[in-house]
PDB file of C-alpha atoms in Angstrom:
ATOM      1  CA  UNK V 246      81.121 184.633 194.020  1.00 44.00           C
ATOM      2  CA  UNK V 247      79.580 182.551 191.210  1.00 45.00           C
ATOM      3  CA  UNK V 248      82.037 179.550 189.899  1.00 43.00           C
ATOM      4  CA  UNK V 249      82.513 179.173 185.919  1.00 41.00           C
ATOM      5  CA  UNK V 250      81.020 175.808 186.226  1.00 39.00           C
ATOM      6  CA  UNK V 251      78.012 177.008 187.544  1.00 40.00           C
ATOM      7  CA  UNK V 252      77.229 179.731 184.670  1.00 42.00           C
ATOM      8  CA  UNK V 253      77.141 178.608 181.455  1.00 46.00           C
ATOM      9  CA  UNK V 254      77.463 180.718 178.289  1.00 49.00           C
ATOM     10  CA  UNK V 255      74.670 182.142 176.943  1.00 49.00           C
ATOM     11  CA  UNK V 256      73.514 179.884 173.890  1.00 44.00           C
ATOM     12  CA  UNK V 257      70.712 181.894 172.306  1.00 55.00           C
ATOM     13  CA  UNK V 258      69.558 185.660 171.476  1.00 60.00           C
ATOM     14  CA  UNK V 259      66.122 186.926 170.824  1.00 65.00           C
ATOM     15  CA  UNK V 260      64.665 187.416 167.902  1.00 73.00           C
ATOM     16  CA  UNK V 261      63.863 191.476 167.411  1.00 81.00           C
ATOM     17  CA  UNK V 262      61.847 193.381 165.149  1.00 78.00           C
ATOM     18  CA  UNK V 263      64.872 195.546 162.635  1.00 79.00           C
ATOM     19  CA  UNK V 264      61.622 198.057 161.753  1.00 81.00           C
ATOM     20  CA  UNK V 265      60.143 201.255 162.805  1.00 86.00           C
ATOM     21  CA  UNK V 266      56.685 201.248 164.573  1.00 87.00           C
ATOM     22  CA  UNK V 267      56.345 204.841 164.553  1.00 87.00           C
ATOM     23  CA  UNK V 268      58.008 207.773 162.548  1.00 88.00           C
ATOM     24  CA  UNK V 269      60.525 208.267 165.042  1.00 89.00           C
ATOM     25  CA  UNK V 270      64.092 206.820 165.607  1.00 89.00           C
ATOM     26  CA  UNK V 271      63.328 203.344 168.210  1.00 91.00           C
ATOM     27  CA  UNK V 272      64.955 201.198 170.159  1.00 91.00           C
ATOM     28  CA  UNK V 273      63.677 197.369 170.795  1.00 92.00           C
ATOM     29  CA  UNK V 274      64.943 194.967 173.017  1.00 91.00           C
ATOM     30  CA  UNK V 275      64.056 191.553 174.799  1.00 88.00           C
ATOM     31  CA  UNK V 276      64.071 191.574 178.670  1.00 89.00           C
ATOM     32  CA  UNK V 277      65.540 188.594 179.891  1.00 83.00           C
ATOM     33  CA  UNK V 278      62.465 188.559 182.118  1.00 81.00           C
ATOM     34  CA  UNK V 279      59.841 189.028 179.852  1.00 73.00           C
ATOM     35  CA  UNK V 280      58.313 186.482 177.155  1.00 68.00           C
ATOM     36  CA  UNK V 281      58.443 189.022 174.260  1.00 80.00           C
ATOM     37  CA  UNK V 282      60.218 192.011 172.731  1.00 88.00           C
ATOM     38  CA  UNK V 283      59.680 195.933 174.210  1.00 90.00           C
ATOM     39  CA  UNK V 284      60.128 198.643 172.314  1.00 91.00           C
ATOM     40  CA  UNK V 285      60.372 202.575 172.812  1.00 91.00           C
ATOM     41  CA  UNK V 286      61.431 205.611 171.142  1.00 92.00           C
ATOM     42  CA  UNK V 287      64.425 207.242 171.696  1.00 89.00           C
ATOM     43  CA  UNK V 288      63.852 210.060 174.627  1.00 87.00           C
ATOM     44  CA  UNK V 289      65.805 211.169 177.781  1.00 85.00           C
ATOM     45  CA  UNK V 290      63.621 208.818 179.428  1.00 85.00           C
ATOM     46  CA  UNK V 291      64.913 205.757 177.667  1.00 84.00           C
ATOM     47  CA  UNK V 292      68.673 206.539 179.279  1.00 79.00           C
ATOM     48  CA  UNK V 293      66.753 207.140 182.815  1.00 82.00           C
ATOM     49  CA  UNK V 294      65.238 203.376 182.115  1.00 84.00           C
ATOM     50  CA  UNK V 295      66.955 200.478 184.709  1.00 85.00           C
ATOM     51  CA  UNK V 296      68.604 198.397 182.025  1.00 84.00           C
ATOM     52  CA  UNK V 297      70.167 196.524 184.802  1.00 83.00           C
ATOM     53  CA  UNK V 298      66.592 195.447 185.807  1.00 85.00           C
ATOM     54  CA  UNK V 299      65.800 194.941 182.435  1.00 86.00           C
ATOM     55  CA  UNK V 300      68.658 192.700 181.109  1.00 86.00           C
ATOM     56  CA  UNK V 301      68.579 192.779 177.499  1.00 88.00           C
ATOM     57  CA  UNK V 302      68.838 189.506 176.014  1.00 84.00           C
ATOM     58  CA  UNK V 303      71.308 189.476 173.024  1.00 84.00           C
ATOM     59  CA  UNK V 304      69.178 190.978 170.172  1.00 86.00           C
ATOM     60  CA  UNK V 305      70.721 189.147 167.773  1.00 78.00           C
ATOM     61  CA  UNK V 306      73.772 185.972 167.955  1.00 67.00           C
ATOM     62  CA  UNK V 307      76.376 185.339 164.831  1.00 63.00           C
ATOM     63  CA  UNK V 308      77.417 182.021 163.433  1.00 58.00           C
ATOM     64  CA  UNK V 309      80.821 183.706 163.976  1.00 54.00           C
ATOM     65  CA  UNK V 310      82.818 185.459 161.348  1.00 53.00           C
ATOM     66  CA  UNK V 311      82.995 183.173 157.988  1.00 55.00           C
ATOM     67  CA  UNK V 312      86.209 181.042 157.282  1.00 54.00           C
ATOM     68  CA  UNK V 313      86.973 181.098 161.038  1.00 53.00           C
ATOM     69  CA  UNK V 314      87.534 177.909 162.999  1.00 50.00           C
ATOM     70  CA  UNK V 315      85.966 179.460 166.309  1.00 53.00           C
ATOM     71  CA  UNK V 316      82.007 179.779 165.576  1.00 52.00           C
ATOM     72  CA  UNK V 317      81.929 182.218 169.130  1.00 58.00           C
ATOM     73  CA  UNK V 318      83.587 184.144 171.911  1.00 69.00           C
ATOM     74  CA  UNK V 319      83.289 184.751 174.907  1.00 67.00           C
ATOM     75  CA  UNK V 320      85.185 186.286 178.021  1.00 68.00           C
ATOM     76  CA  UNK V 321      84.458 185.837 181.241  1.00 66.00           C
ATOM     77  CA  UNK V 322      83.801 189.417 183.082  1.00 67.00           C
ATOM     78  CA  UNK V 323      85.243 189.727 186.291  1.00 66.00           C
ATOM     79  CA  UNK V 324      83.081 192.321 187.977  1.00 64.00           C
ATOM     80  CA  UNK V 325      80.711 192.708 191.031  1.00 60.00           C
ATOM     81  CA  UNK V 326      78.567 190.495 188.889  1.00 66.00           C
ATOM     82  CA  UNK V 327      80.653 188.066 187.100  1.00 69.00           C
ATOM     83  CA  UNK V 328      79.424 186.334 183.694  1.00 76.00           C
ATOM     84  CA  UNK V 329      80.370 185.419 180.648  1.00 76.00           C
ATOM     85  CA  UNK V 330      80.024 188.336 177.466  1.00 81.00           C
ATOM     86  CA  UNK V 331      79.369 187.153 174.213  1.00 78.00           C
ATOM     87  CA  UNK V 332      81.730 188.587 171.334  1.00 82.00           C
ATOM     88  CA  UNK V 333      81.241 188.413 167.961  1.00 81.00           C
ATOM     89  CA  UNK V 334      84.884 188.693 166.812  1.00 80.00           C
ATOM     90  CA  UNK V 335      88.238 189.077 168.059  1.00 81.00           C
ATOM     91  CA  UNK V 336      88.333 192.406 167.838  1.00 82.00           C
ATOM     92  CA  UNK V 337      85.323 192.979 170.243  1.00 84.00           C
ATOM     93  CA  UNK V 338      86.701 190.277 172.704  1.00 83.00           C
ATOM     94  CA  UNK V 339      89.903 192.253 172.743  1.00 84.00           C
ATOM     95  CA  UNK V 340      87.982 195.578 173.972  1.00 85.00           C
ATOM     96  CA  UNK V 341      85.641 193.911 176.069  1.00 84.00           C
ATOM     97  CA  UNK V 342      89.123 192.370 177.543  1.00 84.00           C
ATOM     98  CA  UNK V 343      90.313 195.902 177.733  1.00 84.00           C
ATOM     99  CA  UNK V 344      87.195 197.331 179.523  1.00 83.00           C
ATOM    100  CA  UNK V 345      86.923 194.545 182.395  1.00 82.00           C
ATOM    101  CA  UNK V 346      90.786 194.671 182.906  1.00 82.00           C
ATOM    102  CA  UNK V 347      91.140 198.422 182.954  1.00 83.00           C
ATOM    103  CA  UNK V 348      87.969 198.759 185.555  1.00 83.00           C
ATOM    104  CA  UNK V 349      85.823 201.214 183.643  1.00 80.00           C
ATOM    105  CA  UNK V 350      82.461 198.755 183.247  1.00 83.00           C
ATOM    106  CA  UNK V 351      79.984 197.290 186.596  1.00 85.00           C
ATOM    107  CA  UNK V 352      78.233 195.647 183.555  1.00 85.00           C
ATOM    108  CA  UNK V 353      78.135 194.789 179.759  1.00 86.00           C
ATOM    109  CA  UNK V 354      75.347 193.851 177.765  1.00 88.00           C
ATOM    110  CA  UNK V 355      76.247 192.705 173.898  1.00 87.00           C
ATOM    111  CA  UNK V 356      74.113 193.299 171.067  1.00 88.00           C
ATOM    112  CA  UNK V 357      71.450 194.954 173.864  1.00 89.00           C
ATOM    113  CA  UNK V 358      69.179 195.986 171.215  1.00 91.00           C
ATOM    114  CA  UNK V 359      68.289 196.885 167.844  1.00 91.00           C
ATOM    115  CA  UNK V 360      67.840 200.820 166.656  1.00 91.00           C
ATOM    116  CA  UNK V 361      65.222 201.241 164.101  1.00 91.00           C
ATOM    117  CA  UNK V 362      65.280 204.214 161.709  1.00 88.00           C
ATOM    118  CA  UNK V 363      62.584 206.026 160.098  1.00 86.00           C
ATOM    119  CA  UNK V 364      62.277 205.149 156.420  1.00 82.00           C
ATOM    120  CA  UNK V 365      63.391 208.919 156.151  1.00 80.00           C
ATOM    121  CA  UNK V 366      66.757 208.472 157.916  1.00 76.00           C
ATOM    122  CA  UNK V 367      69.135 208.119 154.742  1.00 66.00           C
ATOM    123  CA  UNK V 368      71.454 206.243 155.062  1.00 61.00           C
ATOM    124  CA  UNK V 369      70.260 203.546 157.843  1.00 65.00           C
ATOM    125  CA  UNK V 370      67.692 200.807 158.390  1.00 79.00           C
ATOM    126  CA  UNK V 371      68.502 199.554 161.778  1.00 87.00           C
ATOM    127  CA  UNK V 372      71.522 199.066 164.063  1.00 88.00           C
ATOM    128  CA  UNK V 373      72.652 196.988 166.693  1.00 89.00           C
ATOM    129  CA  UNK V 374      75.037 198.651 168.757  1.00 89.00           C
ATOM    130  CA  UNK V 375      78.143 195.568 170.022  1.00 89.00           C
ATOM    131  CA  UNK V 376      78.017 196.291 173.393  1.00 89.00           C
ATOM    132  CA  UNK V 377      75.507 198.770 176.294  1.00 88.00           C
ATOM    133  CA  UNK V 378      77.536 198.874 179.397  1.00 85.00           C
ATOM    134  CA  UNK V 379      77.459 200.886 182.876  1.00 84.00           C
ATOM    135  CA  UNK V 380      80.383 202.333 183.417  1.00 82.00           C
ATOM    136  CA  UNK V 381      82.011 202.817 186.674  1.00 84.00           C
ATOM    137  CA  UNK V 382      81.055 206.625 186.843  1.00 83.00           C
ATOM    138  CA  UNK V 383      77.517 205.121 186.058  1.00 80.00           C
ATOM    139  CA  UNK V 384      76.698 206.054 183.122  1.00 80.00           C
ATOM    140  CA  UNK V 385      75.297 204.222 180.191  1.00 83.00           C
ATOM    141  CA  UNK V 386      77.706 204.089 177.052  1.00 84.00           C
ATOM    142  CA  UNK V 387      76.931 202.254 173.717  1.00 85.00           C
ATOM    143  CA  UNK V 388      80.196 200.525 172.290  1.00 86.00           C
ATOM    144  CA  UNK V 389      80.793 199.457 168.534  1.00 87.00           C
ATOM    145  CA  UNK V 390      83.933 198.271 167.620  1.00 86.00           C
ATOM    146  CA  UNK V 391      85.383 197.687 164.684  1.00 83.00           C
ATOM    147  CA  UNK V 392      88.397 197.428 162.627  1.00 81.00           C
ATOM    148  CA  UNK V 393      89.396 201.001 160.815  1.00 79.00           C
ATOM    149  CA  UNK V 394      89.904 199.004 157.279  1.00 82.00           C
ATOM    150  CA  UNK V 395      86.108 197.945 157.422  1.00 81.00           C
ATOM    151  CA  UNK V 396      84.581 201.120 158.347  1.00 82.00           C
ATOM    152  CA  UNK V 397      82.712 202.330 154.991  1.00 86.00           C
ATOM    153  CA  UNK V 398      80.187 204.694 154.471  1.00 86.00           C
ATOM    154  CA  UNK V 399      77.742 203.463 155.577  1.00 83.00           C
ATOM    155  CA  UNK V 400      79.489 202.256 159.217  1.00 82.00           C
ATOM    156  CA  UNK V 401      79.988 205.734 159.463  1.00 83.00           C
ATOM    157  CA  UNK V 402      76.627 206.517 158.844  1.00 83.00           C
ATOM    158  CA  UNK V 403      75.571 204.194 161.258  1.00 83.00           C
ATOM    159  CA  UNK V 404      77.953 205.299 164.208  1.00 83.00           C
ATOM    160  CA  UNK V 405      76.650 208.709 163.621  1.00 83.00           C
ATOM    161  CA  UNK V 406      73.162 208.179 164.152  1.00 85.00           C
ATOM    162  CA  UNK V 407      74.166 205.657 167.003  1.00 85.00           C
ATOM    163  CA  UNK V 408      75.621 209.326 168.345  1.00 84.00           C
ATOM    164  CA  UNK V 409      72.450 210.784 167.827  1.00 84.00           C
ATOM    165  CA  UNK V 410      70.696 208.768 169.515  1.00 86.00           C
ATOM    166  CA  UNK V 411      72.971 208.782 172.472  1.00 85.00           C
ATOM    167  CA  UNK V 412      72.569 211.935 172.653  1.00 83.00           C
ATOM    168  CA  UNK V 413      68.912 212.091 172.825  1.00 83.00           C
ATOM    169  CA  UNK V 414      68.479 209.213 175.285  1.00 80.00           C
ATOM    170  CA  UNK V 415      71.507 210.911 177.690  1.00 72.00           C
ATOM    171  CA  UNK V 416      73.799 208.375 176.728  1.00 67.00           C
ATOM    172  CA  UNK V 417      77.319 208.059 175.853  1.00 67.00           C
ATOM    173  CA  UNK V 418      78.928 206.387 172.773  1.00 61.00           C
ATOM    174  CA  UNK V 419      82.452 204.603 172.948  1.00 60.00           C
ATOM    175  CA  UNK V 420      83.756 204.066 169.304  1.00 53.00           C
ATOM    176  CA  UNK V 421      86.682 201.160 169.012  1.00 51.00           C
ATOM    177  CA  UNK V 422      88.541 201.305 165.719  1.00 46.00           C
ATOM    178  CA  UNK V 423      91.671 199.006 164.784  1.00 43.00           C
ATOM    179  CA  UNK V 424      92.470 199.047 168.398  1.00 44.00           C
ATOM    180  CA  UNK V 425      92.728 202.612 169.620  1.00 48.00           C
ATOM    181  CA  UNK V 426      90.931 203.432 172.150  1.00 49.00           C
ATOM    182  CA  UNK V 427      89.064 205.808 173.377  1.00 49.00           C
ATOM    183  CA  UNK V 428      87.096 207.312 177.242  1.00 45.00           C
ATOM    184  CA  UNK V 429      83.738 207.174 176.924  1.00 46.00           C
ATOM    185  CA  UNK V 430      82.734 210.392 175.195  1.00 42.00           C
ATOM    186  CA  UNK V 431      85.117 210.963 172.918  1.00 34.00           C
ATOM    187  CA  UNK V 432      85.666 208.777 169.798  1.00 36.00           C
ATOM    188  CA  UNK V 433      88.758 207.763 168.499  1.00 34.00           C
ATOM    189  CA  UNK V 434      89.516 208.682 164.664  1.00 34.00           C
TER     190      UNK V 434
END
């Protein structure tokens, strides 16, 4: 079993491209392996990928949420393959929390990569989802959380074509709003 001494928190993301190569919905990460960003478009074949083997790097870090006195989170996982997850706010700390304690993740990536949307996609340029994780029936499920009072239009917008593209890349979305929660596969309202 790794110590907490020996890991230490992750201290920087990768930079990833936020636009569309190609007419069709994408998603583009950074192995942790690899010197540079992949990309693909979203296909059944991108959920049969081995994103364990791949490793996303963070596609994107926060200075933290402004006015608050702690710049970053992060929560130390406690599964087969224990390290720390980066959270960008309370809120996402307090599911991740909820996921590790409960047993329903093997593995969480945060901010795994960035969806890019076709200039004809109204409604959305890109999205990074908070959180890809394997769940302990094995599946892949995207998580966003966040708080009910800042869900606009355009969140919505955004966690239905994060849907969509679970959908067509065999994945499963797990929506987190002002603290219900929900099983993978069915969103909370």
């Amino acid at each position: 079993m790794t110590s907490l001494k020996s890991r230490q928190p992750i201290t920087a993301g990768a930079r990833v491209t936020t636009r569309c190569y190609s007419p069709n919905i994408e998603l583009h990460w950074a192995p942790a392996s690899a010197g540079s960003e992949e990309w693909a478009v979203v296909s059944p074949a991108l959920g049969a990928r081995d994103w364990r083997g791949i490793d996303p790097l963070p596609a994107r870090l926060s200075k933290g949420v402004k006015g608050a006195s702690i710049p970053a989170l992060y929560h130390w996982q406690r599964t087969a393959e224990p390290e720390w997850v980066w959270c960008e706010s309370q809120a996402e700390k307090a599911e991740v929390m909820w996921l590790d304690f409960e047993g329903l993740i093997t593995k969480l990536w945060p901010q795994p990569f960035v969806i890019c949307f076709p200039p004809e996609v109204a409604g959305a340029v890109s999205h990074t989802p908070d959180f890809l994780g394997t769940t302990v029936d094995g599946h892949l499920t995207l998580f966003d959380v966040r708080p009910a009072e800042r869900i606009d239009e355009r969140a919505r917008r955004q966690f239905e074509l994060t849907a969509e593209v679970c959908a067509l890349s065999a994945g499963r979305t797990w929506c987190c709003r002002d603290g219900t929660r929900s099983r993978p596969g069915i969103s909370s309202g």
